[in-house]
């Protein structure tokens, strides 16, 4: 699965809300984060972070991550979720800018990316009440989902915002030409 955040700032928000930005600033060792936190304390920190002010900048994300790393994870957290927790700490510690975070996730190949599903699943399952989430969210992705886009959908659409604007301008001109042609034919 390829994780491509629209911006590094939205990555920080998504990560905090989804329980994937569990990082620590400074020089703390990610593996030293406690692994015996109470579930109540763990979930309370996530709730506080999700309702605190601006989560859309790196400094705020690092401060929130400090709180998460200080509390640590509950003992029953699965190993893959804990590994993602530790990898995220390392990732954010190494980030000098929001762009660093975006680039780390853009290709979906980071170590942290491989466990994000497990970490998010644990958070949503364990902290649903505290975060105001429905308790009946699915915990697995159906295996029978189609892997290809339906035919007929444009496959040549650019992903770069500037290229997208140019593409849309071309489409608008093409539509205007088609409408003018149809009007001329109808007359």
PDB file of N, CA and C in Angstrom, residues 23-24 30 85-95:
ATOM      1  N   UNK A  23       5.893   9.773  18.429  1.00  0.00           N
ATOM      2  CA  UNK A  23       7.313  10.019  18.363  1.00  0.00           C
ATOM      3  C   UNK A  23       7.783  10.833  19.542  1.00  0.00           C
ATOM      4  N   UNK A  24       9.073  10.946  19.632  1.00  0.00           N
ATOM      5  CA  UNK A  24       9.662  11.664  20.749  1.00  0.00           C
ATOM      6  C   UNK A  24      10.709  12.607  20.217  1.00  0.00           C
ATOM      7  N   UNK A  30      14.025   5.546  21.229  1.00  0.00           N
ATOM      8  CA  UNK A  30      12.655   5.060  21.018  1.00  0.00           C
ATOM      9  C   UNK A  30      12.362   3.752  21.744  1.00  0.00           C
ATOM     10  N   UNK A  85       5.470   2.008  16.584  1.00  0.00           N
ATOM     11  CA  UNK A  85       5.570   3.078  17.575  1.00  0.00           C
ATOM     12  C   UNK A  85       7.021   3.551  17.666  1.00  0.00           C
ATOM     13  N   UNK A  86       7.941   2.614  17.827  1.00  0.00           N
ATOM     14  CA  UNK A  86       9.362   2.948  17.950  1.00  0.00           C
ATOM     15  C   UNK A  86       9.917   3.538  16.650  1.00  0.00           C
ATOM     16  N   UNK A  87       9.523   2.975  15.514  1.00  0.00           N
ATOM     17  CA  UNK A  87       9.992   3.487  14.227  1.00  0.00           C
ATOM     18  C   UNK A  87       9.521   4.914  13.998  1.00  0.00           C
ATOM     19  N   UNK A  88       8.288   5.207  14.417  1.00  0.00           N
ATOM     20  CA  UNK A  88       7.767   6.565  14.261  1.00  0.00           C
ATOM     21  C   UNK A  88       8.561   7.545  15.115  1.00  0.00           C
ATOM     22  N   UNK A  89       8.931   7.115  16.313  1.00  0.00           N
ATOM     23  CA  UNK A  89       9.741   7.977  17.168  1.00  0.00           C
ATOM     24  C   UNK A  89      11.040   8.319  16.442  1.00  0.00           C
ATOM     25  N   UNK A  90      11.705   7.322  15.921  1.00  0.00           N
ATOM     26  CA  UNK A  90      12.962   7.546  15.195  1.00  0.00           C
ATOM     27  C   UNK A  90      12.754   8.450  13.988  1.00  0.00           C
ATOM     28  N   UNK A  91      11.680   8.225  13.256  1.00  0.00           N
ATOM     29  CA  UNK A  91      11.388   9.011  12.068  1.00  0.00           C
ATOM     30  C   UNK A  91      11.204  10.485  12.406  1.00  0.00           C
ATOM     31  N   UNK A  92      10.400  10.763  13.418  1.00  0.00           N
ATOM     32  CA  UNK A  92      10.145  12.155  13.769  1.00  0.00           C
ATOM     33  C   UNK A  92      11.384  12.791  14.390  1.00  0.00           C
ATOM     34  N   UNK A  93      12.144  12.036  15.177  1.00  0.00           N
ATOM     35  CA  UNK A  93      13.379  12.576  15.740  1.00  0.00           C
ATOM     36  C   UNK A  93      14.329  13.019  14.635  1.00  0.00           C
ATOM     37  N   UNK A  94      14.346  12.289  13.548  1.00  0.00           N
ATOM     38  CA  UNK A  94      15.253  12.612  12.455  1.00  0.00           C
ATOM     39  C   UNK A  94      14.731  13.662  11.499  1.00  0.00           C
ATOM     40  N   UNK A  95      13.491  14.060  11.634  1.00  0.00           N
ATOM     41  CA  UNK A  95      12.892  15.031  10.712  1.00  0.00           C
ATOM     42  C   UNK A  95      13.308  16.444  11.096  1.00  0.00           C
TER      43      UNK A  95
END
